[in-house]
Amino acid sequence: MIRGIEHIGITVSDLAQAEQFFINALGASVLYRLVPPEDKSQSIDGKEMRYLNGFPAQMKLTALSMLRLANGANVELFQTEPAVRDVAATPGQPGLTHFSVYVDDIHAAGEKMQAEGAKMFEGPSDCFRQEEGSGNQTWFGMTPFGVLIELISLPSGIRYDAGADDTRWLPAS
């Protein structure tokens, strides 16, 4: 039985920078560091990990931390050697393109992200179609390390298609 998304993993060029962004902009907290960035002796060779998850054998995992992000999925941050090049994600790319964070005050959340170096796109924007409703808004921002984050607030709820047999999960307040 599936319960839901437990964590998302993000590979970044600078783990300390990414941790600080999540802490300062989104109120995350560091739970633990499986591979502390300051202790090179704990780095993990890619050859040890490739069978577990396809990690490139020619790389090393030089830092890994697990963060708690409010009442939703945890965030796992990876740093590698050689360092990856941060590439800005867009919805036009294949694969995972962004994740969304539910917020009560979209303006305050966007301002915090911007203060921590995120480029906020036009917004906040009113939601449309099934997500339309008074106060329902969304706002996208690009982190300094290339991760697209959508802020969303849905105080008026959502309309479901006829025949929908479940409701959208939203974090408890």
PDB file of C-alpha atoms in Angstrom:
ATOM      1  CA  MET A   1       0.000   0.000   0.000  1.00  0.00           C
ATOM      2  CA  ILE A   2       1.454   3.333  -1.042  1.00  0.00           C
ATOM      3  CA  ARG A   3       1.244   6.087   1.573  1.00  0.00           C
ATOM      4  CA  GLY A   4       2.704   8.955  -0.448  1.00  0.00           C
ATOM      5  CA  ILE A   5       5.951  10.673  -1.404  1.00  0.00           C
ATOM      6  CA  GLU A   6       8.417  10.375   1.492  1.00  0.00           C
ATOM      7  CA  HIS A   7      11.270  12.420  -0.011  1.00  0.00           C
ATOM      8  CA  ILE A   8      12.603  13.932  -3.183  1.00  0.00           C
ATOM      9  CA  GLY A   9      16.300  13.875  -4.086  1.00  0.00           C
ATOM     10  CA  ILE A  10      18.114  16.821  -5.620  1.00  0.00           C
ATOM     11  CA  THR A  11      21.736  16.808  -6.803  1.00  0.00           C
ATOM     12  CA  VAL A  12      23.389  20.218  -6.426  1.00  0.00           C
ATOM     13  CA  SER A  13      26.845  21.673  -7.019  1.00  0.00           C
ATOM     14  CA  ASP A  14      27.044  23.219  -3.517  1.00  0.00           C
ATOM     15  CA  LEU A  15      25.258  21.381  -0.709  1.00  0.00           C
ATOM     16  CA  ALA A  16      25.847  24.144   1.867  1.00  0.00           C
ATOM     17  CA  GLN A  17      24.272  26.736  -0.438  1.00  0.00           C
ATOM     18  CA  ALA A  18      21.266  24.494  -1.122  1.00  0.00           C
ATOM     19  CA  GLU A  19      20.788  23.706   2.585  1.00  0.00           C
ATOM     20  CA  GLN A  20      20.842  27.417   3.441  1.00  0.00           C
ATOM     21  CA  PHE A  21      18.300  28.171   0.725  1.00  0.00           C
ATOM     22  CA  PHE A  22      15.882  25.515   2.012  1.00  0.00           C
ATOM     23  CA  ILE A  23      16.409  26.605   5.638  1.00  0.00           C
ATOM     24  CA  ASN A  24      16.116  30.360   5.089  1.00  0.00           C
ATOM     25  CA  ALA A  25      13.574  30.500   2.255  1.00  0.00           C
ATOM     26  CA  LEU A  26      11.318  27.539   3.072  1.00  0.00           C
ATOM     27  CA  GLY A  27      11.852  26.948   6.797  1.00  0.00           C
ATOM     28  CA  ALA A  28      13.410  23.495   6.359  1.00  0.00           C
ATOM     29  CA  SER A  29      15.574  21.879   9.004  1.00  0.00           C
ATOM     30  CA  VAL A  30      18.532  19.544   8.554  1.00  0.00           C
ATOM     31  CA  LEU A  31      17.709  16.165  10.088  1.00  0.00           C
ATOM     32  CA  TYR A  32      21.056  14.483   9.447  1.00  0.00           C
ATOM     33  CA  ARG A  33      23.999  14.343   7.096  1.00  0.00           C
ATOM     34  CA  LEU A  34      24.717  10.791   5.904  1.00  0.00           C
ATOM     35  CA  VAL A  35      27.846  12.145   4.241  1.00  0.00           C
ATOM     36  CA  PRO A  36      29.002  15.356   5.969  1.00  0.00           C
ATOM     37  CA  PRO A  37      30.527  17.744   3.383  1.00  0.00           C
ATOM     38  CA  GLU A  38      33.361  18.720   5.708  1.00  0.00           C
ATOM     39  CA  ASP A  39      34.548  15.112   6.176  1.00  0.00           C
ATOM     40  CA  LYS A  40      36.111  13.897   2.910  1.00  0.00           C
ATOM     41  CA  SER A  41      36.888  10.509   4.503  1.00  0.00           C
ATOM     42  CA  GLN A  42      33.157   9.713   4.484  1.00  0.00           C
ATOM     43  CA  SER A  43      32.737  10.276   0.723  1.00  0.00           C
ATOM     44  CA  ILE A  44      31.269   7.266  -1.064  1.00  0.00           C
ATOM     45  CA  ASP A  45      32.804   5.971  -4.275  1.00  0.00           C
ATOM     46  CA  GLY A  46      30.371   5.707  -7.169  1.00  0.00           C
ATOM     47  CA  LYS A  47      31.373   2.095  -7.745  1.00  0.00           C
ATOM     48  CA  GLU A  48      29.833   1.232  -4.359  1.00  0.00           C
ATOM     49  CA  MET A  49      26.514   2.935  -5.174  1.00  0.00           C
ATOM     50  CA  ARG A  50      25.965   2.195  -8.855  1.00  0.00           C
ATOM     51  CA  TYR A  51      24.208  -1.117  -8.167  1.00  0.00           C
ATOM     52  CA  LEU A  52      21.830   0.535  -5.708  1.00  0.00           C
ATOM     53  CA  ASN A  53      20.557   3.406  -7.836  1.00  0.00           C
ATOM     54  CA  GLY A  54      22.587   3.796 -11.032  1.00  0.00           C
ATOM     55  CA  PHE A  55      24.985   6.374  -9.564  1.00  0.00           C
ATOM     56  CA  PRO A  56      27.845   6.939 -12.068  1.00  0.00           C
ATOM     57  CA  ALA A  57      30.814   4.733 -11.154  1.00  0.00           C
ATOM     58  CA  GLN A  58      33.303   7.471 -12.091  1.00  0.00           C
ATOM     59  CA  MET A  59      31.861   9.937  -9.537  1.00  0.00           C
ATOM     60  CA  LYS A  60      31.963  10.237  -5.748  1.00  0.00           C
ATOM     61  CA  LEU A  61      29.173  11.210  -3.421  1.00  0.00           C
ATOM     62  CA  THR A  62      30.859  13.922  -1.347  1.00  0.00           C
ATOM     63  CA  ALA A  63      27.879  15.163   0.682  1.00  0.00           C
ATOM     64  CA  LEU A  64      24.342  13.998   1.445  1.00  0.00           C
ATOM     65  CA  SER A  65      21.863  15.571   3.830  1.00  0.00           C
ATOM     66  CA  MET A  66      18.204  14.950   4.657  1.00  0.00           C
ATOM     67  CA  LEU A  67      15.987  17.945   5.340  1.00  0.00           C
ATOM     68  CA  ARG A  68      12.496  18.179   6.785  1.00  0.00           C
ATOM     69  CA  LEU A  69      10.192  20.478   4.857  1.00  0.00           C
ATOM     70  CA  ALA A  70       7.162  21.306   7.012  1.00  0.00           C
ATOM     71  CA  ASN A  71       4.217  18.907   6.635  1.00  0.00           C
ATOM     72  CA  GLY A  72       5.158  17.270   3.338  1.00  0.00           C
ATOM     73  CA  ALA A  73       7.877  15.291   1.648  1.00  0.00           C
ATOM     74  CA  ASN A  74      11.438  15.444   2.976  1.00  0.00           C
ATOM     75  CA  VAL A  75      14.224  16.752   0.721  1.00  0.00           C
ATOM     76  CA  GLU A  76      17.466  14.801   0.229  1.00  0.00           C
ATOM     77  CA  LEU A  77      20.396  16.806  -1.120  1.00  0.00           C
ATOM     78  CA  PHE A  78      23.360  15.201  -2.932  1.00  0.00           C
ATOM     79  CA  GLN A  79      26.728  16.765  -3.782  1.00  0.00           C
ATOM     80  CA  THR A  80      29.149  14.970  -6.095  1.00  0.00           C
ATOM     81  CA  GLU A  81      32.740  14.993  -7.274  1.00  0.00           C
ATOM     82  CA  PRO A  82      33.329  16.005  -9.929  1.00  0.00           C
ATOM     83  CA  ALA A  83      30.749  18.651  -9.166  1.00  0.00           C
ATOM     84  CA  VAL A  84      27.627  18.677 -11.275  1.00  0.00           C
ATOM     85  CA  ARG A  85      26.778  21.786 -13.229  1.00  0.00           C
ATOM     86  CA  ASP A  86      23.543  23.299 -11.970  1.00  0.00           C
ATOM     87  CA  VAL A  87      21.082  23.392 -14.873  1.00  0.00           C
ATOM     88  CA  ALA A  88      17.851  25.342 -14.646  1.00  0.00           C
ATOM     89  CA  ALA A  89      14.841  23.028 -14.939  1.00  0.00           C
ATOM     90  CA  THR A  90      11.861  23.939 -17.096  1.00  0.00           C
ATOM     91  CA  PRO A  91       8.513  22.225 -17.632  1.00  0.00           C
ATOM     92  CA  GLY A  92       9.564  21.730 -21.270  1.00  0.00           C
ATOM     93  CA  GLN A  93      12.230  19.176 -20.300  1.00  0.00           C
ATOM     94  CA  PRO A  94      11.598  15.460 -19.898  1.00  0.00           C
ATOM     95  CA  GLY A  95      11.545  14.006 -16.405  1.00  0.00           C
ATOM     96  CA  LEU A  96      10.983  15.726 -13.088  1.00  0.00           C
ATOM     97  CA  THR A  97      10.728  19.466 -13.700  1.00  0.00           C
ATOM     98  CA  HIS A  98       9.602  21.033 -10.423  1.00  0.00           C
ATOM     99  CA  PHE A  99       7.960  20.455  -7.088  1.00  0.00           C
ATOM    100  CA  SER A 100       5.283  22.469  -5.367  1.00  0.00           C
ATOM    101  CA  VAL A 101       5.194  23.786  -1.812  1.00  0.00           C
ATOM    102  CA  TYR A 102       1.827  24.605  -0.257  1.00  0.00           C
ATOM    103  CA  VAL A 103       1.900  27.999   1.496  1.00  0.00           C
ATOM    104  CA  ASP A 104      -0.591  30.062   3.464  1.00  0.00           C
ATOM    105  CA  ASP A 105       0.876  33.440   2.424  1.00  0.00           C
ATOM    106  CA  ILE A 106       2.138  33.247  -1.163  1.00  0.00           C
ATOM    107  CA  HIS A 107       3.482  36.816  -1.170  1.00  0.00           C
ATOM    108  CA  ALA A 108       5.579  36.314   1.981  1.00  0.00           C
ATOM    109  CA  ALA A 109       6.869  32.938   0.736  1.00  0.00           C
ATOM    110  CA  GLY A 110       7.835  34.407  -2.644  1.00  0.00           C
ATOM    111  CA  GLU A 111       9.600  37.336  -0.985  1.00  0.00           C
ATOM    112  CA  LYS A 112      11.591  34.943   1.243  1.00  0.00           C
ATOM    113  CA  MET A 113      12.618  32.866  -1.769  1.00  0.00           C
ATOM    114  CA  GLN A 114      13.652  36.010  -3.634  1.00  0.00           C
ATOM    115  CA  ALA A 115      15.649  37.270  -0.623  1.00  0.00           C
ATOM    116  CA  GLU A 116      17.562  33.964  -0.705  1.00  0.00           C
ATOM    117  CA  GLY A 117      18.483  34.378  -4.370  1.00  0.00           C
ATOM    118  CA  ALA A 118      15.561  32.785  -6.222  1.00  0.00           C
ATOM    119  CA  LYS A 119      14.399  34.387  -9.466  1.00  0.00           C
ATOM    120  CA  MET A 120      10.645  34.670  -9.137  1.00  0.00           C
ATOM    121  CA  PHE A 121       8.662  34.477 -12.361  1.00  0.00           C
ATOM    122  CA  GLU A 122       5.583  36.590 -13.043  1.00  0.00           C
ATOM    123  CA  GLY A 123       3.087  36.175 -10.284  1.00  0.00           C
ATOM    124  CA  PRO A 124       1.489  35.288  -8.126  1.00  0.00           C
ATOM    125  CA  SER A 125      -1.054  34.120 -10.666  1.00  0.00           C
ATOM    126  CA  ASP A 126      -4.633  33.098 -10.102  1.00  0.00           C
ATOM    127  CA  CYS A 127      -5.226  29.387 -10.580  1.00  0.00           C
ATOM    128  CA  PHE A 128      -7.549  28.342 -13.391  1.00  0.00           C
ATOM    129  CA  ARG A 129      -9.948  25.605 -14.435  1.00  0.00           C
ATOM    130  CA  GLN A 130     -10.377  22.950 -11.711  1.00  0.00           C
ATOM    131  CA  GLU A 131      -8.029  24.858  -9.360  1.00  0.00           C
ATOM    132  CA  GLU A 132      -9.827  28.210  -9.799  1.00  0.00           C
ATOM    133  CA  GLY A 133     -11.271  29.849  -6.693  1.00  0.00           C
ATOM    134  CA  SER A 134     -11.046  32.889  -4.479  1.00  0.00           C
ATOM    135  CA  GLY A 135      -7.465  33.214  -3.219  1.00  0.00           C
ATOM    136  CA  ASN A 136      -6.219  30.157  -5.138  1.00  0.00           C
ATOM    137  CA  GLN A 137      -2.831  31.196  -6.515  1.00  0.00           C
ATOM    138  CA  THR A 138       0.451  29.829  -7.801  1.00  0.00           C
ATOM    139  CA  TRP A 139       3.915  31.393  -8.207  1.00  0.00           C
ATOM    140  CA  PHE A 140       7.061  29.825  -9.652  1.00  0.00           C
ATOM    141  CA  GLY A 141      10.636  30.605  -8.631  1.00  0.00           C
ATOM    142  CA  MET A 142      14.018  29.323  -9.828  1.00  0.00           C
ATOM    143  CA  THR A 143      16.511  28.626  -7.026  1.00  0.00           C
ATOM    144  CA  PRO A 144      20.142  29.723  -7.349  1.00  0.00           C
ATOM    145  CA  PHE A 145      20.982  26.046  -8.005  1.00  0.00           C
ATOM    146  CA  GLY A 146      18.484  25.532 -10.824  1.00  0.00           C
ATOM    147  CA  VAL A 147      15.510  23.871  -9.103  1.00  0.00           C
ATOM    148  CA  LEU A 148      12.085  25.159 -10.122  1.00  0.00           C
ATOM    149  CA  ILE A 149       9.781  25.493  -7.105  1.00  0.00           C
ATOM    150  CA  GLU A 150       6.093  26.266  -7.377  1.00  0.00           C
ATOM    151  CA  LEU A 151       4.414  28.004  -4.462  1.00  0.00           C
ATOM    152  CA  ILE A 152       0.703  27.207  -4.300  1.00  0.00           C
ATOM    153  CA  SER A 153      -2.191  28.216  -2.092  1.00  0.00           C
ATOM    154  CA  LEU A 154      -5.671  26.721  -2.518  1.00  0.00           C
ATOM    155  CA  PRO A 155      -7.858  28.151   0.282  1.00  0.00           C
ATOM    156  CA  SER A 156     -11.039  27.749  -1.818  1.00  0.00           C
ATOM    157  CA  GLY A 157     -10.404  24.099  -2.582  1.00  0.00           C
ATOM    158  CA  ILE A 158     -10.499  22.324  -5.919  1.00  0.00           C
ATOM    159  CA  ARG A 159     -13.237  21.095  -8.258  1.00  0.00           C
ATOM    160  CA  TYR A 160     -12.839  17.485  -9.356  1.00  0.00           C
ATOM    161  CA  ASP A 161     -13.706  15.891 -12.676  1.00  0.00           C
ATOM    162  CA  ALA A 162     -16.827  13.745 -12.779  1.00  0.00           C
ATOM    163  CA  GLY A 163     -15.889  10.208 -11.820  1.00  0.00           C
ATOM    164  CA  ALA A 164     -12.825  11.171  -9.755  1.00  0.00           C
ATOM    165  CA  ASP A 165     -12.559   8.548  -7.026  1.00  0.00           C
ATOM    166  CA  ASP A 166     -10.136  10.390  -4.737  1.00  0.00           C
ATOM    167  CA  THR A 167      -9.165  13.894  -3.647  1.00  0.00           C
ATOM    168  CA  ARG A 168      -5.899  15.747  -3.972  1.00  0.00           C
ATOM    169  CA  TRP A 169      -3.621  15.473  -0.929  1.00  0.00           C
ATOM    170  CA  LEU A 170      -2.888  18.824   0.680  1.00  0.00           C
ATOM    171  CA  PRO A 171      -0.692  19.328   3.740  1.00  0.00           C
ATOM    172  CA  ALA A 172      -2.526  19.933   6.978  1.00  0.00           C
ATOM    173  CA  SER A 173      -2.283  23.456   8.352  1.00  0.00           C
TER     174      SER A 173
END
